[in-house]
Amino acid sequence: MAITPPSNRLWWNEPIAKMEIVWIIVAFCWGLVMFGMMIYWHAEGDQNLSNEAYRTTPAAYAEKANAMVEQYTVREESGYPVVHPPPGSDVYLIARLWQWWPIIEFEKDQSYRLHISSMDWLHGFSLQPVNINLQIHPGYDMVVTVTPNQAGEFGVVCNEFCGIGHHTMIGKVYVVE
Ligand code: CUA
């Protein structure tokens, strides 16, 4: 670490050492490889979701979510409605301070259009323990086509810091046979 200025004040005019050039080229090429891998992993590794985003407003989105909850609620769990929408339908999940609402019940091996939007500010949808992540912005309807291939109970946590109740923002998704 230099605690005194370099002896040559115009050090930035010195030619770059050969080793440094080699490492810059190596790092640049590795960056290109990793860029290509993002596209490869999307297709081959089932990583990097093919999500779509549409403009909406919190009010318009909440209206759709409320209509779905009214129509497909099958039971309640600690004050949250549990919805069981028909396969192939549009399913609306609301992110807000500090909850994921409602609880959703999917059927295994069926496809759904899962919509997620925020009513207030930025939240992070993180499905556990499978580690599927999406940023949820207010004003945008994030849509993913999901086909659950595993039955069980999954947790949803928020992985974008959203204030004092961030750590309590926990939701649930059921996948039934
Ligand atoms: Cu929502 Cu953190």
GROMACS .gro file of C-alpha atoms and ligand atoms in nm:
model
  179
    1MET     CA    1   0.000   0.000   0.000
    2ALA     CA    2   0.140   0.339  -0.100
    3ILE     CA    3   0.132   0.590   0.180
    4THR     CA    4   0.351   0.832  -0.015
    5PRO     CA    5   0.285   0.947  -0.375
    6PRO     CA    6   0.460   0.743  -0.649
    7SER     CA    7   0.806   0.883  -0.736
    8ASN     CA    8   0.698   0.932  -1.095
    9ARG     CA    9   0.414   1.183  -1.075
   10LEU     CA   10   0.289   1.096  -1.424
   11TRP     CA   11   0.251   0.725  -1.341
   12TRP     CA   12  -0.061   0.692  -1.558
   13ASN     CA   13   0.147   0.754  -1.871
   14GLU     CA   14   0.365   0.448  -1.803
   15PRO     CA   15   0.304   0.154  -2.039
   16ILE     CA   16   0.097  -0.127  -1.882
   17ALA     CA   17   0.306  -0.423  -1.771
   18LYS     CA   18   0.266  -0.732  -1.989
   19MET     CA   19   0.137  -0.946  -1.700
   20GLU     CA   20  -0.133  -0.691  -1.623
   21ILE     CA   21  -0.250  -0.689  -1.986
   22VAL     CA   22  -0.267  -1.069  -1.981
   23TRP     CA   23  -0.485  -1.065  -1.669
   24ILE     CA   24  -0.712  -0.794  -1.809
   25ILE     CA   25  -0.767  -1.009  -2.120
   26VAL     CA   26  -0.827  -1.321  -1.908
   27ALA     CA   27  -1.081  -1.139  -1.690
   28PHE     CA   28  -1.255  -0.989  -1.993
   29CYS     CA   29  -1.282  -1.328  -2.168
   30TRP     CA   30  -1.413  -1.490  -1.848
   31GLY     CA   31  -1.674  -1.213  -1.830
   32LEU     CA   32  -1.786  -1.301  -2.183
   33VAL     CA   33  -1.806  -1.670  -2.093
   34MET     CA   34  -2.020  -1.595  -1.787
   35PHE     CA   35  -2.243  -1.371  -1.996
   36GLY     CA   36  -2.299  -1.661  -2.234
   37MET     CA   37  -2.366  -1.891  -1.938
   38MET     CA   38  -2.660  -1.673  -1.828
   39ILE     CA   39  -2.831  -1.758  -2.155
   40TYR     CA   40  -2.724  -2.122  -2.134
   41TRP     CA   41  -2.848  -2.161  -1.775
   42HIS     CA   42  -3.178  -2.007  -1.869
   43ALA     CA   43  -3.237  -2.281  -2.126
   44GLU     CA   44  -3.057  -2.578  -1.973
   45GLY     CA   45  -3.042  -2.528  -1.602
   46ASP     CA   46  -3.400  -2.407  -1.539
   47GLN     CA   47  -3.247  -2.102  -1.377
   48ASN     CA   48  -3.320  -1.736  -1.460
   49LEU     CA   49  -3.698  -1.716  -1.480
   50SER     CA   50  -3.879  -1.620  -1.800
   51ASN     CA   51  -4.090  -1.361  -1.632
   52GLU     CA   52  -4.300  -1.096  -1.797
   53ALA     CA   53  -4.378  -0.754  -1.656
   54TYR     CA   54  -4.677  -0.532  -1.729
   55ARG     CA   55  -4.765  -0.190  -1.603
   56THR     CA   56  -5.046  -0.179  -1.352
   57THR     CA   57  -5.153   0.025  -1.052
   58PRO     CA   58  -5.185  -0.100  -0.695
   59ALA     CA   59  -5.560  -0.035  -0.706
   60ALA     CA   60  -5.618  -0.220  -1.034
   61TYR     CA   61  -5.403  -0.510  -0.921
   62ALA     CA   62  -5.570  -0.535  -0.579
   63GLU     CA   63  -5.908  -0.551  -0.749
   64LYS     CA   64  -5.803  -0.859  -0.948
   65ALA     CA   65  -5.648  -1.023  -0.644
   66ASN     CA   66  -5.956  -0.959  -0.431
   67ALA     CA   67  -6.182  -1.104  -0.702
   68MET     CA   68  -5.968  -1.419  -0.713
   69VAL     CA   69  -5.967  -1.453  -0.334
   70GLU     CA   70  -6.343  -1.408  -0.320
   71GLN     CA   71  -6.398  -1.676  -0.581
   72TYR     CA   72  -6.147  -1.945  -0.484
   73THR     CA   73  -6.096  -1.931  -0.107
   74VAL     CA   74  -6.125  -2.282   0.036
   75ARG     CA   75  -6.029  -2.222   0.401
   76GLU     CA   76  -5.855  -1.982   0.636
   77GLU     CA   77  -5.525  -2.011   0.815
   78SER     CA   78  -5.426  -1.771   1.092
   79GLY     CA   79  -5.637  -1.497   0.938
   80TYR     CA   80  -5.513  -1.553   0.582
   81PRO     CA   81  -5.742  -1.688   0.312
   82VAL     CA   82  -5.612  -2.001   0.138
   83VAL     CA   83  -5.703  -1.997  -0.229
   84HIS     CA   84  -5.718  -2.299  -0.457
   85PRO     CA   85  -5.762  -2.159  -0.807
   86PRO     CA   86  -5.828  -2.395  -1.100
   87PRO     CA   87  -5.527  -2.515  -1.304
   88GLY     CA   88  -5.444  -2.288  -1.594
   89SER     CA   89  -5.588  -1.980  -1.427
   90ASP     CA   90  -5.436  -1.647  -1.334
   91VAL     CA   91  -5.327  -1.639  -0.972
   92TYR     CA   92  -5.261  -1.309  -0.793
   93LEU     CA   93  -5.023  -1.271  -0.503
   94ILE     CA   94  -5.002  -0.937  -0.323
   95ALA     CA   95  -4.685  -0.809  -0.159
   96ARG     CA   96  -4.733  -0.534   0.095
   97LEU     CA   97  -4.607  -0.412   0.432
   98TRP     CA   98  -4.560  -0.678   0.568
   99GLN     CA   99  -4.729  -0.974   0.417
  100TRP     CA  100  -4.763  -1.202   0.118
  101TRP     CA  101  -5.136  -1.233   0.066
  102PRO     CA  102  -5.316  -1.470   0.025
  103ILE     CA  103  -5.187  -1.825   0.083
  104ILE     CA  104  -5.194  -2.012  -0.248
  105GLU     CA  105  -5.259  -2.379  -0.303
  106PHE     CA  106  -5.144  -2.523  -0.637
  107GLU     CA  107  -5.191  -2.869  -0.780
  108LYS     CA  108  -4.878  -3.061  -0.866
  109ASP     CA  109  -4.786  -3.083  -1.237
  110GLN     CA  110  -5.047  -2.824  -1.335
  111SER     CA  111  -4.956  -2.487  -1.485
  112TYR     CA  112  -5.065  -2.148  -1.361
  113ARG     CA  113  -4.998  -1.787  -1.448
  114LEU     CA  114  -4.864  -1.650  -1.124
  115HIS     CA  115  -4.888  -1.271  -1.093
  116ILE     CA  116  -4.710  -1.080  -0.818
  117SER     CA  117  -4.718  -0.707  -0.752
  118SER     CA  118  -4.651  -0.472  -0.465
  119MET     CA  119  -4.901  -0.240  -0.304
  120ASP     CA  120  -4.642  -0.003  -0.160
  121TRP     CA  121  -4.272  -0.036  -0.234
  122LEU     CA  122  -4.001  -0.279  -0.336
  123HIS     CA  123  -4.022  -0.632  -0.198
  124GLY     CA  124  -3.834  -0.948  -0.291
  125PHE     CA  125  -4.022  -1.268  -0.358
  126SER     CA  126  -3.813  -1.565  -0.249
  127LEU     CA  127  -3.965  -1.912  -0.255
  128GLN     CA  128  -3.808  -2.144   0.004
  129PRO     CA  129  -3.644  -2.388   0.012
  130VAL     CA  130  -3.622  -2.399  -0.370
  131ASN     CA  131  -3.468  -2.052  -0.391
  132ILE     CA  132  -3.668  -1.892  -0.671
  133ASN     CA  133  -3.633  -1.514  -0.657
  134LEU     CA  134  -3.812  -1.219  -0.814
  135GLN     CA  135  -3.803  -0.846  -0.748
  136ILE     CA  136  -4.153  -0.714  -0.686
  137HIS     CA  137  -4.210  -0.350  -0.773
  138PRO     CA  138  -4.519  -0.139  -0.718
  139GLY     CA  139  -4.683  -0.047  -1.048
  140TYR     CA  140  -4.561  -0.363  -1.222
  141ASP     CA  141  -4.742  -0.691  -1.258
  142MET     CA  142  -4.472  -0.960  -1.262
  143VAL     CA  143  -4.598  -1.275  -1.429
  144VAL     CA  144  -4.437  -1.617  -1.430
  145THR     CA  145  -4.580  -1.938  -1.570
  146VAL     CA  146  -4.529  -2.195  -1.298
  147THR     CA  147  -4.569  -2.572  -1.305
  148PRO     CA  148  -4.494  -2.705  -0.955
  149ASN     CA  149  -4.319  -3.043  -0.982
  150GLN     CA  150  -4.298  -3.115  -0.611
  151ALA     CA  151  -4.576  -3.144  -0.355
  152GLY     CA  152  -4.540  -2.992  -0.013
  153GLU     CA  153  -4.543  -2.673   0.186
  154PHE     CA  154  -4.323  -2.387   0.069
  155GLY     CA  155  -4.238  -2.065   0.241
  156VAL     CA  156  -4.220  -1.720   0.086
  157VAL     CA  157  -3.981  -1.474   0.243
  158CYS     CA  158  -3.907  -1.116   0.151
  159ASN     CA  159  -3.546  -1.068   0.045
  160GLU     CA  160  -3.545  -0.692  -0.016
  161PHE     CA  161  -3.521  -0.485   0.300
  162CYS     CA  162  -3.858  -0.310   0.331
  163GLY     CA  163  -3.859  -0.154   0.674
  164ILE     CA  164  -3.912  -0.244   1.036
  165GLY     CA  165  -4.135  -0.547   0.966
  166HIS     CA  166  -3.924  -0.691   0.683
  167HIS     CA  167  -3.829  -1.004   0.876
  168THR     CA  168  -4.196  -1.080   0.951
  169MET     CA  169  -4.300  -1.070   0.585
  170ILE     CA  170  -4.356  -1.439   0.542
  171GLY     CA  171  -4.600  -1.618   0.315
  172LYS     CA  172  -4.694  -1.970   0.224
  173VAL     CA  173  -4.755  -2.178  -0.087
  174TYR     CA  174  -4.900  -2.528  -0.081
  175VAL     CA  175  -4.860  -2.780  -0.360
  176VAL     CA  176  -5.102  -3.069  -0.334
  177GLU     CA  177  -5.114  -3.396  -0.530
  178CUA    CU1  178  -4.092  -0.689   0.201
  178CUA    CU2  179  -3.874  -0.697   0.294
   0.00000   0.00000   0.00000
